Amino acid sequence: MIHMQTLISGFKTTLSNILNNKQTFFLSVATITISIFILGLFLMLFVNLNGFLSKWNRQVQLMAYLNDDITKSQREALVDIISKSPNVESYLEVSREEAWAEFQSNMSENLKPLLDLDFNPLPASYKIKFHDVENRLVFIRELSEILKTKKGIESVEYGEEWISRFEKFMVFSKVFLFAMGGLLCFGLTLIVSNTIRLSIYSRQDEIELMLLIGATPRFVKIPFLLEGMFQGFVGSVLALFLVGGVHYYLKNEFQSSLDSMAIKFNFISEPFLIGLVGLSVFVGLMASYISTFQFLRMLNKK
Amino acid sequence: MIQIFDVVKMYDGSNPVLDNVSMEIAKGEFVFLTGPSGAGKTTVLKILFGWERFEKGQVLVHGINVGKLTHRNIYTLRRSMGVVFQDYKLLPNKTVFENVSFAQEVIGRDRKTIRFKTWEALKNVGLSPKKDIYPAYLSGGEQQRIAIARAMVNEPSIILADEPTGNLDPDISIEIFRLFEEMNKKGATIIFATHSQDIVRLGNHRVINLNRGKVVAS
């Protein structure tokens, strides 16, 4: 366990280190701020796209179009399959006439003369709604595959292609976000570890003296570890304020347009905010650990 | 008790700085470690407080095998020692009081004890009136007295002094030497490295003479 006095002494030394190396400290904090800002922006974009996809997914329903010559027993068999499928919330039978009437009512007045047909080209269908559960799309897909093979079905639709594309895009975005996060963390580790190294070298005589008079390696390391963590914390908090500013601006500019699509432009959620600050603090800690470890190893190699 | 057996230390892998050096120093003894520059005096001291590693031999301090200590536990050995250097090794941004306190902060003493012990140590070396002054404003002799106060403040059983009078006038050197003798009278083992025969003649103590990395007389 770390002795309280060691920690207090560590805090004091950290403060003194920062005051003695203000320029490098601010340079390091600025680098962290920029990196976390970029990561935060992408995260905000990702969170919103993900929310959009979830909302869209919740609205997806399965349309099973029926053959015009479907028999009564085939209909009953279909209804049996649909009603017994897991997670089906409800289903609605839409007759050819209802479909035609709905189609016409949704048509613009100017286009109606073009549809002056003397027959109804639309098939009857089942509109199937699913419960709002996780893996909802999996259940939709499964039922869709089953229905496709049944007699009396003309075709089955639920915007599969679009959803699949969007899902692929989201997977790509996730990979991109992780890769970018990894690269930025790697870069930050190098930069912060160099700043801490400068801090260590500016106090080299003091550190050597500490070790000579019986300081434990932990006593020597603590101020530098705290400095790295502090850099990470300050940098990430500043970055999140900047991301907040961008969010405020974008919301003011574009929220009215998004309202018409019932989409809300959200800020990064609390767990992600804590995660970003935590990541930044961890990177600071690791970077300073590397520097102090290397320095002490160099001294011990004598 | 300090025991050094057949220690060999090389810096460049060929010419030994210490060549099969052996010596024994009893508890409470005052020993001069003498010899010309480059004889290996400083290296012996550095090995004793675990700052330098050695290629061959064995070093025991209070029965602890110094060669077996790692960077994680070497501090236990160093806490039983006080070290005084020729160049004082004071922290310029700390006052006299803070320099002496620092040695106790490092080992985790509580604030009250630090204050009391620092006062006592400064009184012993006659520097209490100058406690708030920075080292740069003091003479060489005064700076060395701060270093001695810092070395003695944790009441170590062994004090290693590496040419502590090397930069000082003869009169001041005598004063400093007497401080070491006083610490010895209180029970500390003293190893006093010096190349000055004048200092050696000041006291009636055993002399270990080194030359080119070998013990030539003891």
Coordinates of C-alpha atoms in Angstrom, one line a residue:
Chain A
M1 CA 0.0 0.0 0.0
I2 CA 1.2 3.5 -0.8
H3 CA 2.0 5.5 2.3
M4 CA -0.1 8.7 2.5
Q5 CA 3.0 10.9 3.0
T6 CA 4.6 9.4 0.0
L7 CA 1.6 10.3 -2.0
I8 CA 1.5 13.9 -0.7
S9 CA 5.2 14.3 -1.3
G10 CA 4.5 12.8 -4.8
F11 CA 1.8 15.4 -5.5
K12 CA 4.1 18.3 -4.4
T13 CA 6.9 17.0 -6.6
T14 CA 4.5 16.6 -9.5
L15 CA 3.3 20.2 -9.1
S16 CA 6.9 21.4 -8.9
N17 CA 7.8 19.3 -12.0
I18 CA 5.0 20.9 -14.0
L19 CA 5.9 24.4 -12.9
N20 CA 9.5 23.8 -13.8
N21 CA 8.6 22.4 -17.3
K22 CA 5.5 24.5 -18.1
Q23 CA 6.2 24.6 -21.8
T24 CA 6.7 20.9 -22.4
F25 CA 3.7 20.2 -20.1
F26 CA 1.4 22.4 -22.1
L27 CA 2.8 21.0 -25.4
S28 CA 2.0 17.5 -24.2
V29 CA -1.5 18.5 -22.9
A30 CA -2.2 20.2 -26.3
T31 CA -1.2 17.1 -28.2
I32 CA -3.4 14.9 -26.0
T33 CA -6.3 17.4 -26.4
I34 CA -6.0 17.3 -30.2
S35 CA -5.8 13.6 -30.3
I36 CA -8.7 13.0 -27.9
F37 CA -10.7 15.7 -29.7
I38 CA -10.4 13.8 -33.1
L39 CA -11.2 10.5 -31.4
G40 CA -14.2 12.2 -29.6
L41 CA -15.6 13.6 -32.8
F42 CA -15.5 10.2 -34.5
L43 CA -17.0 8.6 -31.5
M44 CA -19.8 11.2 -31.5
L45 CA -20.5 10.5 -35.2
F46 CA -20.4 6.8 -34.6
V47 CA -22.7 6.9 -31.6
N48 CA -25.2 8.9 -33.6
L49 CA -25.1 6.7 -36.7
N50 CA -25.4 3.7 -34.4
G51 CA -28.5 5.3 -32.8
F52 CA -29.9 6.0 -36.2
L53 CA -29.3 2.3 -37.3
S54 CA -31.0 1.0 -34.1
K55 CA -34.0 3.3 -34.6
W56 CA -34.2 2.2 -38.2
N57 CA -33.9 -1.4 -37.2
R58 CA -36.8 -1.0 -34.8
Q59 CA -39.0 0.2 -37.6
V60 CA -38.2 -2.6 -40.0
Q61 CA -41.1 -4.9 -40.7
L62 CA -41.3 -8.0 -42.9
M63 CA -43.6 -7.8 -46.0
A64 CA -44.6 -11.2 -47.3
Y65 CA -46.3 -10.7 -50.8
L66 CA -48.7 -13.4 -51.8
N67 CA -49.4 -15.0 -55.1
D68 CA -52.7 -14.0 -56.7
D69 CA -53.8 -17.6 -56.9
I70 CA -53.0 -18.5 -53.3
T71 CA -55.3 -21.1 -51.8
K72 CA -57.1 -20.9 -48.5
S73 CA -55.1 -23.8 -47.0
Q74 CA -51.9 -22.1 -48.1
R75 CA -53.0 -18.9 -46.4
E76 CA -53.8 -20.8 -43.2
A77 CA -50.4 -22.6 -43.3
L78 CA -48.6 -19.2 -43.7
V79 CA -50.6 -17.6 -40.8
D80 CA -49.7 -20.6 -38.7
I81 CA -46.0 -20.2 -39.4
I82 CA -46.1 -16.4 -38.8
S83 CA -48.1 -16.5 -35.6
K84 CA -45.8 -19.2 -34.1
S85 CA -42.6 -17.5 -35.1
P86 CA -40.6 -16.2 -32.1
N87 CA -40.8 -12.5 -31.4
V88 CA -43.6 -11.7 -33.8
E89 CA -45.5 -8.9 -32.3
S90 CA -48.4 -8.7 -34.7
Y91 CA -49.3 -9.3 -38.4
L92 CA -51.7 -7.6 -40.6
E93 CA -53.2 -9.0 -43.8
V94 CA -53.4 -6.5 -46.5
S95 CA -55.7 -7.4 -49.4
R96 CA -54.9 -6.5 -53.0
E97 CA -57.7 -3.8 -52.9
E98 CA -56.4 -2.3 -49.6
A99 CA -52.9 -2.2 -51.0
W100 CA -54.1 -0.5 -54.2
A101 CA -56.1 2.0 -52.2
E102 CA -53.2 2.8 -50.0
F103 CA -50.9 3.1 -52.9
Q104 CA -53.2 5.5 -54.7
S105 CA -53.8 7.6 -51.6
N106 CA -50.0 8.0 -51.1
M107 CA -49.5 9.1 -54.7
S108 CA -49.1 12.8 -55.6
E109 CA -52.2 14.3 -57.4
N110 CA -50.1 15.1 -60.5
L111 CA -49.0 11.5 -60.9
K112 CA -52.4 9.9 -60.5
P113 CA -53.4 10.1 -64.2
L114 CA -50.4 7.9 -64.9
L115 CA -51.9 5.2 -62.7
D116 CA -55.3 5.2 -64.5
L117 CA -55.1 1.4 -64.9
D118 CA -58.0 -0.8 -65.4
F119 CA -56.5 -3.6 -63.3
N120 CA -54.9 -3.8 -59.8
P121 CA -51.2 -4.7 -60.2
L122 CA -50.5 -5.0 -56.5
P123 CA -50.4 -8.3 -54.7
A124 CA -52.0 -9.1 -51.3
S125 CA -49.5 -9.2 -48.4
Y126 CA -48.8 -9.8 -44.7
K127 CA -47.2 -6.9 -42.8
I128 CA -45.3 -8.6 -39.9
K129 CA -44.1 -6.6 -36.9
F130 CA -41.6 -7.9 -34.5
H131 CA -41.0 -7.2 -30.8
D132 CA -38.2 -4.7 -30.0
V133 CA -35.6 -7.2 -28.9
E134 CA -31.9 -7.6 -29.4
N135 CA -31.0 -9.5 -32.6
R136 CA -34.4 -8.5 -34.0
L137 CA -32.9 -8.7 -37.5
V138 CA -31.9 -12.3 -37.0
F139 CA -35.5 -13.3 -36.3
I140 CA -36.7 -11.3 -39.3
R141 CA -34.1 -13.0 -41.5
E142 CA -35.0 -16.4 -40.2
L143 CA -38.8 -16.0 -40.8
S144 CA -38.0 -14.4 -44.2
E145 CA -36.0 -17.5 -45.2
I146 CA -38.8 -19.8 -44.1
L147 CA -41.5 -17.9 -45.8
K148 CA -39.6 -17.7 -49.1
T149 CA -39.8 -21.5 -49.4
K150 CA -43.5 -21.8 -48.8
K151 CA -46.2 -22.1 -51.5
G152 CA -48.4 -19.1 -52.1
I153 CA -45.5 -16.6 -51.4
E154 CA -44.5 -14.4 -54.3
S155 CA -41.7 -12.6 -52.6
V156 CA -40.5 -11.4 -49.2
E157 CA -39.0 -8.0 -48.4
Y158 CA -37.6 -6.1 -45.5
G159 CA -35.0 -3.8 -47.0
E160 CA -32.4 -6.5 -46.6
E161 CA -29.8 -5.0 -48.9
W162 CA -29.9 -1.6 -47.3
I163 CA -29.7 -2.9 -43.8
S164 CA -26.9 -5.2 -44.8
R165 CA -25.0 -2.3 -46.4
F166 CA -25.6 -0.1 -43.4
E167 CA -24.5 -2.8 -41.0
K168 CA -21.3 -3.4 -43.0
F169 CA -20.7 0.4 -42.9
M170 CA -21.1 0.3 -39.1
V171 CA -18.7 -2.6 -38.7
F172 CA -16.2 -0.7 -40.9
S173 CA -16.7 2.4 -38.8
K174 CA -16.1 0.4 -35.6
V175 CA -12.9 -1.1 -37.0
F176 CA -11.8 2.4 -38.2
L177 CA -12.6 3.9 -34.8
F178 CA -10.6 1.2 -33.0
A179 CA -7.7 1.4 -35.4
M180 CA -7.6 5.2 -35.1
G181 CA -8.0 5.0 -31.4
G182 CA -5.1 2.5 -31.2
L183 CA -2.8 4.6 -33.4
L184 CA -3.6 7.8 -31.5
C185 CA -2.9 6.1 -28.2
F186 CA 0.4 4.8 -29.5
G187 CA 1.4 8.3 -30.7
L188 CA 0.3 9.8 -27.4
T189 CA 2.3 7.3 -25.5
L190 CA 5.4 8.3 -27.4
I191 CA 4.8 12.0 -26.9
V192 CA 3.9 11.9 -23.2
S193 CA 6.7 9.5 -22.5
N194 CA 9.1 12.0 -24.1
T195 CA 7.7 14.9 -22.1
I196 CA 8.1 12.8 -18.9
R197 CA 11.6 11.9 -19.9
L198 CA 12.4 15.6 -20.2
S199 CA 10.9 16.1 -16.8
I200 CA 13.0 13.2 -15.4
Y201 CA 16.3 14.5 -16.9
S202 CA 15.6 18.0 -15.5
R203 CA 15.6 16.4 -12.1
Q204 CA 18.2 13.8 -12.7
D205 CA 20.5 14.9 -9.9
E206 CA 17.6 14.9 -7.4
I207 CA 16.5 11.5 -8.5
E208 CA 20.1 10.1 -8.1
L209 CA 20.3 11.7 -4.7
M210 CA 17.0 10.2 -3.7
L211 CA 18.2 6.8 -4.6
L212 CA 21.5 7.3 -2.9
I213 CA 19.8 8.2 0.4
G214 CA 17.5 5.2 0.3
A215 CA 14.4 6.2 -1.6
T216 CA 12.4 3.2 -2.9
P217 CA 11.9 3.0 -6.7
R218 CA 8.2 3.6 -6.0
F219 CA 8.9 6.9 -4.2
V220 CA 10.9 8.0 -7.2
K221 CA 8.3 6.9 -9.7
I222 CA 5.2 8.3 -8.2
P223 CA 5.6 12.0 -9.0
F224 CA 6.2 11.2 -12.7
L225 CA 3.3 8.7 -12.9
L226 CA 1.1 11.3 -11.4
E227 CA 2.3 13.9 -13.9
G228 CA 1.6 11.6 -16.8
M229 CA -1.9 10.8 -15.5
F230 CA -2.5 14.5 -14.9
Q231 CA -1.5 15.4 -18.4
G232 CA -3.9 12.7 -19.7
F233 CA -6.7 14.0 -17.5
V234 CA -6.3 17.7 -18.4
G235 CA -5.9 16.9 -22.1
S236 CA -8.9 14.7 -22.3
V237 CA -11.2 17.0 -20.3
L238 CA -10.2 19.9 -22.6
A239 CA -10.8 17.8 -25.7
L240 CA -14.3 16.8 -24.5
F241 CA -15.2 20.4 -23.9
L242 CA -14.2 21.1 -27.5
V243 CA -16.2 18.1 -28.7
G244 CA -19.1 19.5 -26.7
G245 CA -18.7 22.9 -28.5
V246 CA -18.8 21.2 -31.9
H247 CA -21.9 19.2 -30.8
Y248 CA -23.6 22.5 -29.7
Y249 CA -22.8 24.1 -33.0
L250 CA -24.0 21.2 -35.1
K251 CA -27.1 20.8 -33.1
N252 CA -28.0 24.4 -33.5
E253 CA -27.4 24.3 -37.2
F254 CA -28.9 21.0 -38.2
Q255 CA -31.2 19.7 -35.5
S256 CA -34.3 21.4 -37.2
S257 CA -33.6 19.4 -40.4
L258 CA -33.1 16.2 -38.4
D259 CA -36.3 16.7 -36.5
S260 CA -38.3 16.0 -39.7
M261 CA -36.8 12.5 -39.7
A262 CA -37.4 12.2 -36.0
I263 CA -33.6 11.8 -35.4
K264 CA -31.9 13.4 -32.4
F265 CA -28.3 14.5 -32.7
N266 CA -26.8 13.2 -29.4
F267 CA -23.6 14.0 -27.5
I268 CA -21.3 11.2 -26.5
S269 CA -23.0 9.2 -23.7
E270 CA -21.6 9.3 -20.1
P271 CA -19.9 5.8 -20.2
F272 CA -18.1 6.8 -23.4
L273 CA -17.1 10.1 -21.8
I274 CA -15.7 8.4 -18.8
G275 CA -14.1 5.8 -21.1
L276 CA -12.3 8.5 -23.1
V277 CA -11.0 10.3 -20.0
G278 CA -10.0 6.9 -18.5
L279 CA -8.2 5.9 -21.7
S280 CA -6.3 9.2 -21.8
V281 CA -5.3 8.9 -18.1
F282 CA -4.2 5.3 -18.7
V283 CA -2.1 6.3 -21.7
G284 CA -0.5 9.1 -19.6
L285 CA 0.2 6.5 -16.8
M286 CA 1.7 4.0 -19.2
A287 CA 3.8 6.6 -21.0
S288 CA 5.3 7.9 -17.7
Y289 CA 5.8 4.3 -16.5
I290 CA 7.8 3.5 -19.6
S291 CA 10.0 6.6 -19.1
T292 CA 10.7 6.1 -15.4
F293 CA 11.3 2.4 -15.9
Q294 CA 13.8 3.1 -18.7
F295 CA 15.6 5.8 -16.6
L296 CA 15.8 3.6 -13.5
R297 CA 17.0 0.6 -15.5
M298 CA 19.7 2.8 -17.0
L299 CA 20.9 3.8 -13.5
N300 CA 20.8 0.3 -12.3
K301 CA 22.9 -1.0 -15.2
K302 CA 26.0 0.8 -13.9
Chain B
M1 CA 30.7 -5.2 10.1
I2 CA 31.8 -4.7 6.5
Q3 CA 33.6 -7.6 4.6
I4 CA 35.0 -7.4 1.1
F5 CA 36.4 -10.5 -0.4
D6 CA 38.4 -10.6 -3.6
V7 CA 36.4 -8.0 -5.4
V8 CA 37.1 -7.3 -9.1
K9 CA 35.6 -4.4 -10.9
M10 CA 36.2 -3.5 -14.5
Y11 CA 34.7 -0.6 -16.4
D12 CA 35.9 -1.4 -19.9
G13 CA 36.1 -5.2 -19.6
S14 CA 39.9 -5.4 -19.6
N15 CA 41.7 -3.2 -17.0
P16 CA 40.4 -3.8 -13.5
V17 CA 39.7 -0.8 -11.4
L18 CA 39.6 -3.0 -8.4
D19 CA 41.8 -6.1 -8.6
N20 CA 41.0 -8.8 -6.0
V21 CA 40.4 -6.2 -3.2
S22 CA 39.7 -7.6 0.2
M23 CA 39.2 -5.9 3.5
E24 CA 37.3 -6.1 6.8
I25 CA 36.0 -3.2 8.8
A26 CA 34.7 -3.8 12.3
K27 CA 31.5 -2.3 13.7
G28 CA 32.2 1.2 15.1
E29 CA 35.7 1.4 13.5
F30 CA 37.1 4.6 11.9
V31 CA 39.1 3.7 8.7
F32 CA 40.9 5.9 6.3
L33 CA 40.8 4.7 2.7
T34 CA 43.8 6.3 1.1
G35 CA 45.6 6.3 -2.2
P36 CA 46.3 8.5 -5.2
S37 CA 43.6 9.6 -7.7
G38 CA 42.4 6.6 -9.7
A39 CA 43.4 4.1 -7.0
G40 CA 39.8 2.9 -6.6
K41 CA 38.7 4.6 -3.4
T42 CA 35.5 6.0 -4.8
T43 CA 34.7 2.7 -6.5
V44 CA 35.0 0.8 -3.2
L45 CA 32.6 3.2 -1.6
K46 CA 30.2 3.0 -4.6
I47 CA 30.2 -0.7 -4.4
L48 CA 29.5 -0.6 -0.7
F49 CA 26.4 1.5 -1.1
G50 CA 25.3 -0.5 -4.1
W51 CA 25.7 2.2 -6.8
E52 CA 28.2 0.1 -8.8
R53 CA 28.0 -3.6 -9.6
F54 CA 31.2 -5.7 -9.6
E55 CA 32.4 -8.6 -11.7
K56 CA 33.8 -11.0 -9.1
G57 CA 34.0 -11.4 -5.3
Q58 CA 31.6 -10.9 -2.4
V59 CA 30.7 -7.9 -0.4
L60 CA 28.9 -8.3 3.0
V61 CA 27.5 -5.3 4.9
H62 CA 25.9 -6.3 8.3
G63 CA 25.8 -9.8 6.8
I64 CA 23.8 -8.6 3.7
N65 CA 25.3 -9.9 0.4
V66 CA 25.4 -6.6 -1.5
G67 CA 25.8 -8.4 -4.9
K68 CA 22.5 -10.2 -4.4
L69 CA 20.5 -7.0 -3.9
T70 CA 18.3 -5.8 -6.7
H71 CA 17.2 -2.3 -7.6
R72 CA 14.0 -3.1 -5.8
N73 CA 15.5 -3.8 -2.4
I74 CA 18.9 -2.0 -2.5
Y75 CA 17.3 0.9 -0.6
T76 CA 17.3 -1.2 2.6
L77 CA 21.1 -1.3 2.5
R78 CA 21.3 2.5 1.6
R79 CA 19.1 3.4 4.6
S80 CA 21.7 1.9 6.9
M81 CA 24.3 4.2 5.5
G82 CA 25.0 7.9 5.2
V83 CA 27.1 9.1 2.3
V84 CA 29.1 12.3 2.1
F85 CA 30.5 13.4 -1.3
Q86 CA 33.4 15.7 -2.3
D87 CA 30.9 17.8 -4.4
Y88 CA 28.3 17.8 -1.5
K89 CA 25.4 16.8 -3.8
L90 CA 23.1 19.4 -2.3
L91 CA 19.8 20.4 -4.0
P92 CA 20.2 24.0 -5.0
N93 CA 16.5 24.8 -5.0
K94 CA 16.1 23.7 -1.4
T95 CA 17.2 25.6 1.8
V96 CA 19.6 24.2 4.3
F97 CA 16.7 22.9 6.4
E98 CA 14.9 21.4 3.4
N99 CA 18.1 19.6 2.2
V100 CA 18.4 17.9 5.5
S101 CA 14.7 17.2 5.8
F102 CA 14.7 15.7 2.3
A103 CA 16.8 12.7 3.4
Q104 CA 14.0 11.9 6.0
E105 CA 11.1 12.6 3.6
V106 CA 12.6 10.0 1.2
I107 CA 12.4 7.3 3.8
G108 CA 8.9 8.2 4.9
R109 CA 9.4 9.7 8.3
D110 CA 6.6 11.7 9.8
R111 CA 6.6 15.5 9.7
K112 CA 7.1 16.0 13.4
T113 CA 10.1 13.7 13.6
I114 CA 11.6 15.3 10.5
R115 CA 11.4 18.7 12.1
F116 CA 12.9 17.6 15.4
K117 CA 15.7 15.5 13.8
T118 CA 16.6 18.2 11.3
W119 CA 17.0 20.7 14.1
E120 CA 19.2 18.3 16.0
A121 CA 21.4 17.5 13.0
L122 CA 21.8 21.2 12.1
K123 CA 22.7 22.0 15.7
N124 CA 25.3 19.3 15.7
V125 CA 27.1 20.8 12.7
G126 CA 26.5 24.4 13.9
L127 CA 24.2 25.5 11.1
S128 CA 20.9 26.2 12.8
P129 CA 21.2 29.9 12.3
K130 CA 21.5 29.4 8.5
K131 CA 18.6 27.0 8.1
D132 CA 16.6 29.1 5.7
I133 CA 19.5 30.0 3.4
Y134 CA 20.1 28.3 0.0
P135 CA 23.3 26.3 -0.4
A136 CA 24.6 28.6 -3.1
Y137 CA 25.0 31.5 -0.6
L138 CA 27.1 29.4 1.8
S139 CA 30.9 28.6 1.8
G140 CA 32.3 25.2 0.8
G141 CA 32.8 24.3 4.5
E142 CA 29.2 25.2 5.3
Q143 CA 27.9 23.3 2.3
Q144 CA 29.9 20.2 3.4
R145 CA 28.4 20.5 6.9
I146 CA 24.9 20.4 5.4
A147 CA 25.9 17.3 3.6
I148 CA 27.2 15.8 6.8
A149 CA 24.0 16.8 8.6
R150 CA 22.0 15.1 5.9
A151 CA 24.1 11.9 6.1
M152 CA 23.8 11.7 9.9
V153 CA 20.2 12.7 10.3
N154 CA 18.8 9.2 9.8
E155 CA 21.3 7.9 12.3
P156 CA 23.0 5.4 10.0
S157 CA 25.3 2.8 11.4
I158 CA 27.8 3.4 8.6
I159 CA 29.0 6.6 7.1
L160 CA 30.9 6.7 3.9
A161 CA 32.8 9.8 3.1
D162 CA 34.3 10.3 -0.4
E163 CA 37.0 13.0 -0.2
P164 CA 34.8 15.2 2.0
T165 CA 37.6 17.7 2.6
G166 CA 38.9 17.6 -1.0
N167 CA 37.6 21.0 -1.9
L168 CA 38.2 22.7 1.5
D169 CA 40.8 24.9 3.1
P170 CA 43.1 23.1 5.7
D171 CA 41.4 24.8 8.7
I172 CA 37.9 24.0 7.5
S173 CA 39.1 20.4 6.6
I174 CA 40.1 19.9 10.3
E175 CA 36.6 21.1 11.5
I176 CA 34.9 18.7 9.1
F177 CA 37.2 15.8 10.1
R178 CA 36.4 16.4 13.8
L179 CA 32.6 16.1 12.9
F180 CA 33.3 12.6 11.5
E181 CA 35.2 11.7 14.6
E182 CA 32.3 12.8 16.8
M183 CA 29.9 10.7 14.8
N184 CA 32.4 7.8 15.3
K185 CA 32.4 8.4 19.0
K186 CA 28.6 8.0 19.0
G187 CA 29.0 4.6 17.5
A188 CA 29.0 5.0 13.7
T189 CA 31.4 3.1 11.5
I190 CA 33.3 5.6 9.4
I191 CA 35.1 4.9 6.1
F192 CA 36.8 8.1 5.2
A193 CA 38.3 8.2 1.7
T194 CA 41.1 10.8 1.2
H195 CA 44.3 11.3 -0.6
S196 CA 45.5 13.9 1.9
Q197 CA 48.2 12.6 4.3
D198 CA 47.6 15.8 6.4
I199 CA 44.1 14.6 7.2
V200 CA 45.3 11.0 7.9
R201 CA 47.8 12.3 10.4
L202 CA 45.0 14.2 12.3
G203 CA 43.6 11.0 13.7
N204 CA 44.9 7.8 15.1
H205 CA 42.9 5.4 12.9
R206 CA 43.6 2.4 10.7
V207 CA 44.6 3.2 7.2
I208 CA 43.8 1.0 4.2
N209 CA 46.0 2.1 1.3
L210 CA 44.9 1.4 -2.3
N211 CA 47.0 1.7 -5.4
R212 CA 46.0 0.9 -8.9
G213 CA 43.1 -1.1 -7.7
K214 CA 45.0 -3.2 -5.2
V215 CA 45.2 -3.0 -1.4
V216 CA 48.9 -2.3 -0.8
A217 CA 48.8 -1.7 3.0
S218 CA 46.4 -2.1 5.8

